[in-house]
Every structure is written in C-alpha cells, then in structure tokens.
Short mmCIF file of C-alpha atoms in Angstrom, two decimals:
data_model
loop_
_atom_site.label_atom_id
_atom_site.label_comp_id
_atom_site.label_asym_id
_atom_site.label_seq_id
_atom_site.Cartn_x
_atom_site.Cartn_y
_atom_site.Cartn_z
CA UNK A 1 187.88 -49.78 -55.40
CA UNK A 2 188.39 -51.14 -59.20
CA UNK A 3 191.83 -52.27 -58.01
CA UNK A 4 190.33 -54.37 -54.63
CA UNK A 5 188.13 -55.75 -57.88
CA UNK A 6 190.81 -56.59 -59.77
CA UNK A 7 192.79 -58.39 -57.08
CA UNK A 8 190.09 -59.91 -55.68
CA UNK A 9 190.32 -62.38 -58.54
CA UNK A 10 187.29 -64.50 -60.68
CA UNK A 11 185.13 -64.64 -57.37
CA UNK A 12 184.40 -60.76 -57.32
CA UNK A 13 182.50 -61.21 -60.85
CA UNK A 14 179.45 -63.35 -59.53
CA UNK A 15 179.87 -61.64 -55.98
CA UNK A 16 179.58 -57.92 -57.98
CA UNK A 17 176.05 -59.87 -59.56
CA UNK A 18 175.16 -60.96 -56.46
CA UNK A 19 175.10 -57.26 -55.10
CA UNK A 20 173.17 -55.88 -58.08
CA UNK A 21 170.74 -58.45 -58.00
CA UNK A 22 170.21 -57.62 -54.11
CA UNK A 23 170.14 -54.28 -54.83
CA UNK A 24 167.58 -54.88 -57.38
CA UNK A 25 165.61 -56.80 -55.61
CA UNK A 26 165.68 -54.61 -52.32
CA UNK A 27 164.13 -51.28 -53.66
CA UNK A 28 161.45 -53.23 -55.49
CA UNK A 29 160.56 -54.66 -52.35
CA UNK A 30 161.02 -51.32 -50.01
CA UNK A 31 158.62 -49.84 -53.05
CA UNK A 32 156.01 -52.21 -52.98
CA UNK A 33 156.29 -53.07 -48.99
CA UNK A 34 156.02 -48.87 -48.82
CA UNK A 35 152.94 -48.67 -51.28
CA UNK A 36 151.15 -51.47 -48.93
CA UNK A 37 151.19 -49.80 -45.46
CA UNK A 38 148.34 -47.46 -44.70
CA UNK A 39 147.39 -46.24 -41.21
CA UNK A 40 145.36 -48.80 -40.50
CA UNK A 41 142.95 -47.32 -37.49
CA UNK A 42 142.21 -44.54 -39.73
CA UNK A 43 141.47 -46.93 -42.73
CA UNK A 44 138.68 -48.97 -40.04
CA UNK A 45 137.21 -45.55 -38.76
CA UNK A 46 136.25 -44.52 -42.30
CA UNK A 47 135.03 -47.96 -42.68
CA UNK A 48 133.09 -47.84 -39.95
CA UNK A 49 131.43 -44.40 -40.51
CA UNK A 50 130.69 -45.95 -44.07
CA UNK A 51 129.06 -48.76 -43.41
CA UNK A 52 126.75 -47.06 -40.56
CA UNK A 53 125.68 -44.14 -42.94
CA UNK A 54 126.04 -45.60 -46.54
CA UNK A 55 125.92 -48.90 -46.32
CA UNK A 56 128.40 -51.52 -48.10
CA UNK A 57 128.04 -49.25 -50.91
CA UNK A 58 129.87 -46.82 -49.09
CA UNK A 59 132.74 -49.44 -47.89
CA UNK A 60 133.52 -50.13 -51.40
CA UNK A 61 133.97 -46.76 -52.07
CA UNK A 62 136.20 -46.34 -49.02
CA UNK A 63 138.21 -49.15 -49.98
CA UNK A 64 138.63 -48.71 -53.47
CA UNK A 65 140.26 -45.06 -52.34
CA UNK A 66 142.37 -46.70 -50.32
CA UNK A 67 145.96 -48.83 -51.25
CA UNK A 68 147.01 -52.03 -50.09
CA UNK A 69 146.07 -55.73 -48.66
CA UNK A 70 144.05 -54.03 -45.90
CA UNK A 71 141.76 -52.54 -48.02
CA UNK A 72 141.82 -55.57 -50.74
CA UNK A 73 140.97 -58.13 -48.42
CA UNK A 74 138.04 -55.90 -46.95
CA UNK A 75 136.67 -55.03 -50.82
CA UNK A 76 137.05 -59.04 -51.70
CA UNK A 77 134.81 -59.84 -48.75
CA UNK A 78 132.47 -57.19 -49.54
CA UNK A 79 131.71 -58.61 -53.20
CA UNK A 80 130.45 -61.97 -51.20
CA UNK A 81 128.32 -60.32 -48.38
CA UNK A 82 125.16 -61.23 -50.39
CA UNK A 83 125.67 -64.56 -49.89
CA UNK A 84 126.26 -64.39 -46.36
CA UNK A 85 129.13 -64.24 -43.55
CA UNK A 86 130.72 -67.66 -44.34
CA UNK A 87 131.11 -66.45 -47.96
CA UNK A 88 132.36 -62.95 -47.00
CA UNK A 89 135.43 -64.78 -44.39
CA UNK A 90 135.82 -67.27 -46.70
CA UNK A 91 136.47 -64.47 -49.53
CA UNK A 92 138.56 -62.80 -47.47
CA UNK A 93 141.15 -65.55 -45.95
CA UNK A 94 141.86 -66.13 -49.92
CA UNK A 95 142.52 -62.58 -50.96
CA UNK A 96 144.33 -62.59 -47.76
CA UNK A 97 146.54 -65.58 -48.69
CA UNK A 98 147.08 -63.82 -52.42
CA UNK A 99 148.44 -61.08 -50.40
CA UNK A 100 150.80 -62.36 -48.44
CA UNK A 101 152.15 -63.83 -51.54
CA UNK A 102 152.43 -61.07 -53.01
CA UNK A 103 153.95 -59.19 -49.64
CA UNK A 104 156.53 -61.96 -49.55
CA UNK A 105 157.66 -62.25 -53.25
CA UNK A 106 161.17 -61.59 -53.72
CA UNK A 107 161.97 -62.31 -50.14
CA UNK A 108 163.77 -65.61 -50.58
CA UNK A 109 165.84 -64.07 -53.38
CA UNK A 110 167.60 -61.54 -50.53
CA UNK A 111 167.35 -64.50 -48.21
CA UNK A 112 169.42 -66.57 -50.62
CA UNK A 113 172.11 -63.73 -51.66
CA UNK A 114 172.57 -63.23 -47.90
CA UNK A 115 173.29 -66.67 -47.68
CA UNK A 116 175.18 -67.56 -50.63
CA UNK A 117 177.52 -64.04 -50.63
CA UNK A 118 179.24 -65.58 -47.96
CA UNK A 119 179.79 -68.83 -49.10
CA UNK A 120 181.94 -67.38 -52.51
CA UNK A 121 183.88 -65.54 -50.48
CA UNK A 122 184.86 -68.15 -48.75
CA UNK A 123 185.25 -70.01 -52.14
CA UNK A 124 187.16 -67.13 -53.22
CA UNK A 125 189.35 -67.42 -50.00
CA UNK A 126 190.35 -71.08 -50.91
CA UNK A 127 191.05 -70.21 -54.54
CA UNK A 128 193.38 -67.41 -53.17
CA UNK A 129 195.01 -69.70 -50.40
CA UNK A 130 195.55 -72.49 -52.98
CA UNK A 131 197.41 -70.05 -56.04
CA UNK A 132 199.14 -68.81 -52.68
CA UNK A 133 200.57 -72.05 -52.64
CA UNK A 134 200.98 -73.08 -55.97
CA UNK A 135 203.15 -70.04 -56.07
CA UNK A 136 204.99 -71.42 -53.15
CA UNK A 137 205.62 -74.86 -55.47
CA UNK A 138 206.57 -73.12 -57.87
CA UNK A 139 209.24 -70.76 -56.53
CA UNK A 140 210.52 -72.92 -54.03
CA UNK A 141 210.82 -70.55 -51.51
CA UNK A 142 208.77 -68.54 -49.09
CA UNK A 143 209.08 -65.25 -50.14
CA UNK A 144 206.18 -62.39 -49.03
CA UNK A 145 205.77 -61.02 -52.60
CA UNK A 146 205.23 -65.06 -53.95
CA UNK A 147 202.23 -65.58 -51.85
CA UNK A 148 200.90 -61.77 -51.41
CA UNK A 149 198.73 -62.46 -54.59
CA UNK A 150 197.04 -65.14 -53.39
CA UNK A 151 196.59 -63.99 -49.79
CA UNK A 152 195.10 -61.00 -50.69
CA UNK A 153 192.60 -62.17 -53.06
CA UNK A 154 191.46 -64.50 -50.30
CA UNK A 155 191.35 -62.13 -47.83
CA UNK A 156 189.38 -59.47 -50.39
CA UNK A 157 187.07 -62.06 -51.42
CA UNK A 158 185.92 -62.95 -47.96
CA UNK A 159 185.72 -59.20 -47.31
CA UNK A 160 183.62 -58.63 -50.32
CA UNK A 161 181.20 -61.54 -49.16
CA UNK A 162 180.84 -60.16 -45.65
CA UNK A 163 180.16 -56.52 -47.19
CA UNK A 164 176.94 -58.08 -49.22
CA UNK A 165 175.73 -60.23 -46.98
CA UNK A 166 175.85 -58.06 -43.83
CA UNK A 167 173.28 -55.14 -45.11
CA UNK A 168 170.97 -57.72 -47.63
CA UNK A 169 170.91 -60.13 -43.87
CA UNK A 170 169.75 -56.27 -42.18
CA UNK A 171 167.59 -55.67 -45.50
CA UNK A 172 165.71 -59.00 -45.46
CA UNK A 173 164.85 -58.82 -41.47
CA UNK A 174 163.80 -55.03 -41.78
CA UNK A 175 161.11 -56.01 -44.85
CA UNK A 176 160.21 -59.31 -42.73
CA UNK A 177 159.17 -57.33 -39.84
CA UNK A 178 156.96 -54.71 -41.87
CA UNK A 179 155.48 -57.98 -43.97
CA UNK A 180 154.01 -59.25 -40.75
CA UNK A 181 153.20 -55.62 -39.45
CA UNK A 182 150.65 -55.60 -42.75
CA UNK A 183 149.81 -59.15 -41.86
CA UNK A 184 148.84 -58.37 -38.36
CA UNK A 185 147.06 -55.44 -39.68
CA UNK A 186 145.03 -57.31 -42.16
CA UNK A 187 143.96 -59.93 -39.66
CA UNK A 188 142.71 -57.48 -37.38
CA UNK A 189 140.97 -55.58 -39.79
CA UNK A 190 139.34 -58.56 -41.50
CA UNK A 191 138.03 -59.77 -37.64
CA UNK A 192 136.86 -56.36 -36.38
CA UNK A 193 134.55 -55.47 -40.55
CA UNK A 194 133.24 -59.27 -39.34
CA UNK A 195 132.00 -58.08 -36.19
CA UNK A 196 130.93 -54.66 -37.53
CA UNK A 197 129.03 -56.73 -40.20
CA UNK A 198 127.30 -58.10 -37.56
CA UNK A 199 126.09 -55.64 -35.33
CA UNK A 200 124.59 -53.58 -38.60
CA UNK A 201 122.84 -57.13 -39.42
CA UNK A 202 124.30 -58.33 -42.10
CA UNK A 203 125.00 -62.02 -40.44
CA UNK A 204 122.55 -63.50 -42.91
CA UNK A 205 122.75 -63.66 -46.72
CA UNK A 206 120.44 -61.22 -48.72
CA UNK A 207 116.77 -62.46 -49.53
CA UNK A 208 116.21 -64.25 -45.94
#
C-alpha cells in the first residue's frame, strides 16, 4: 500500500487529504444524523397522551426528554401557543428551517470530495502520461521500463480517485436519504400537534 503511494506520485498527497477529510466529515455526520432519528409514532403518541392529560405542560416535558428536530420543532412551537396558532406554525417552520441546516451541514463537503477525488486522479493520470513521455524524449526510444513510471502513476492515481469517490458518492446519498426521512418526519409531526392543538382548543391565543 505505501509503495502504490509512493508511485502514485505528488497527486496521492492531496488525494490521501481528500480521504481523511471525507472520512472526517462522514462519522460526524453518521453521529449527528444517528443522534437525530427517534421513532417518530411513538414520539406523537406520548405527545398526544400529554397534551390530553397534562396539558402543554406535559408536552414540554415530553419533548424536552426526547432528542432531535422532531421534538425541537414541537417544543419551539409550544413556547408561542399563548399567542395563538399563527405564532405556534410560524415558530415552528423557523426552528424547522434551523434544523434542516443543521441536518444538512457538512453535506456539500462529501458532495465536493466525491466530486473533486475524481478530477485529481485524472490530473494525476495526465501528469503520469506526460513524464511517460518526457521519458520517451529523453531516451529516444520506446522501451517498457522508460515509460512504466509514468504509466503507472497515471493509472494508480486514477485508481486512487475512483477508490474515494466511489464510497463518499454511496456515503453522501445514504445521509441524504435519512436527512429527508427526519424532514418528512418533522413535517408530519409539526401538521398532526397543529391539528391536535386544535381539537383540545387551543386555536385561539390565551386571554380570549
């Protein structure tokens, strides 16, 4: 493995960062993606037993034992249901858009590495091809030991790219499809507490 390093020439040193930095960026966002998800229907039935016997009082509680955007969104509408339902959806479509910041931090970064991985191996493949070459010049001949340098840090290069790419590319869609799982889940949530808010009567703001 050091050796395919060695011979894959300058190329392998940003394409080696390129990994970490994926790497990196990948369990932070399988962490923080894992720490978000909650079952969901179970979450809304202890809401809902809450709020019939103890009130928003008891909703707060629920959510405040609970982790994630789900439960965030929920609690931020809850602190505005004194001023009535407009204020409560209102509250919660901006803790929901914090959220889903905060759900898709970090995801352009493996976006771009996917990308870009690629692209220096390719770079990397040129560089080889061209010393290939030069080594041809230089020689005068076209022996297979003058240009085997050159070939195979191109060809190692491109490898290398491919190798990156290919799982942070897999990564990236895998985290994409749980981000709008918890999306889904939040919008859901946030339009069934509305409706449960309304059939326990609290559709007007307190003091009316």
């Amino acid at each position: 493995m050091v050796e395919l390093y060695v011979n894959g020439g300058p190329f392998m040193h940003p394409l080696l960062l390129m990994l970490l930095f994926g790497i990196a960026v990948s369990i932070e966002r399988f962490w923080s993606l894992w720490r978000s998800s909650i079952d969901t229907r179970e979450f809304f039935t202890a809401v809902q037993e809450a709020l019939k016997q103890r009130g928003p009082e008891g909703v707060a509680e629920v959510c405040a034992s609970h982790r994630g955007p789900v439960a965030s969104v929920l609690h931020a509408g809850l602190l505005r249901l004194d001023r009535g339902l407009e204020h409560v959806e209102k509250a919660i479509e901006e803790s929901g858009a914090i959220e889903m910041a905060f759900l898709e931090k970090g995801m352009v970064w493996l976006s771009t590495v996917a990308n870009i991985a690629p692209l220096l191996g390719f770079l990397g493949t040129v560089s080889g091809m061209i010393s290939a070459f030069e080594s041809i010049a230089a020689a005068g001949d076209v022996e297979p030991s003058i240009v085997a340098s050159g070939i195979s840090e191109a060809l190692i290069t491109t490898a290398s790219g491919l190798v990156i790419a290919i799982p942070i590319q897999a990564l990236h869609n895998l985290f994409v499809s749980k981000i709008d799982k918890i999306i889904i889940d939040m919008q859901e949530s946030s339009s069934q507490f509305i409706d449960e808010l309304i059939q326990a009567g609290y559709d007007t703001p307190a003091g009316e």
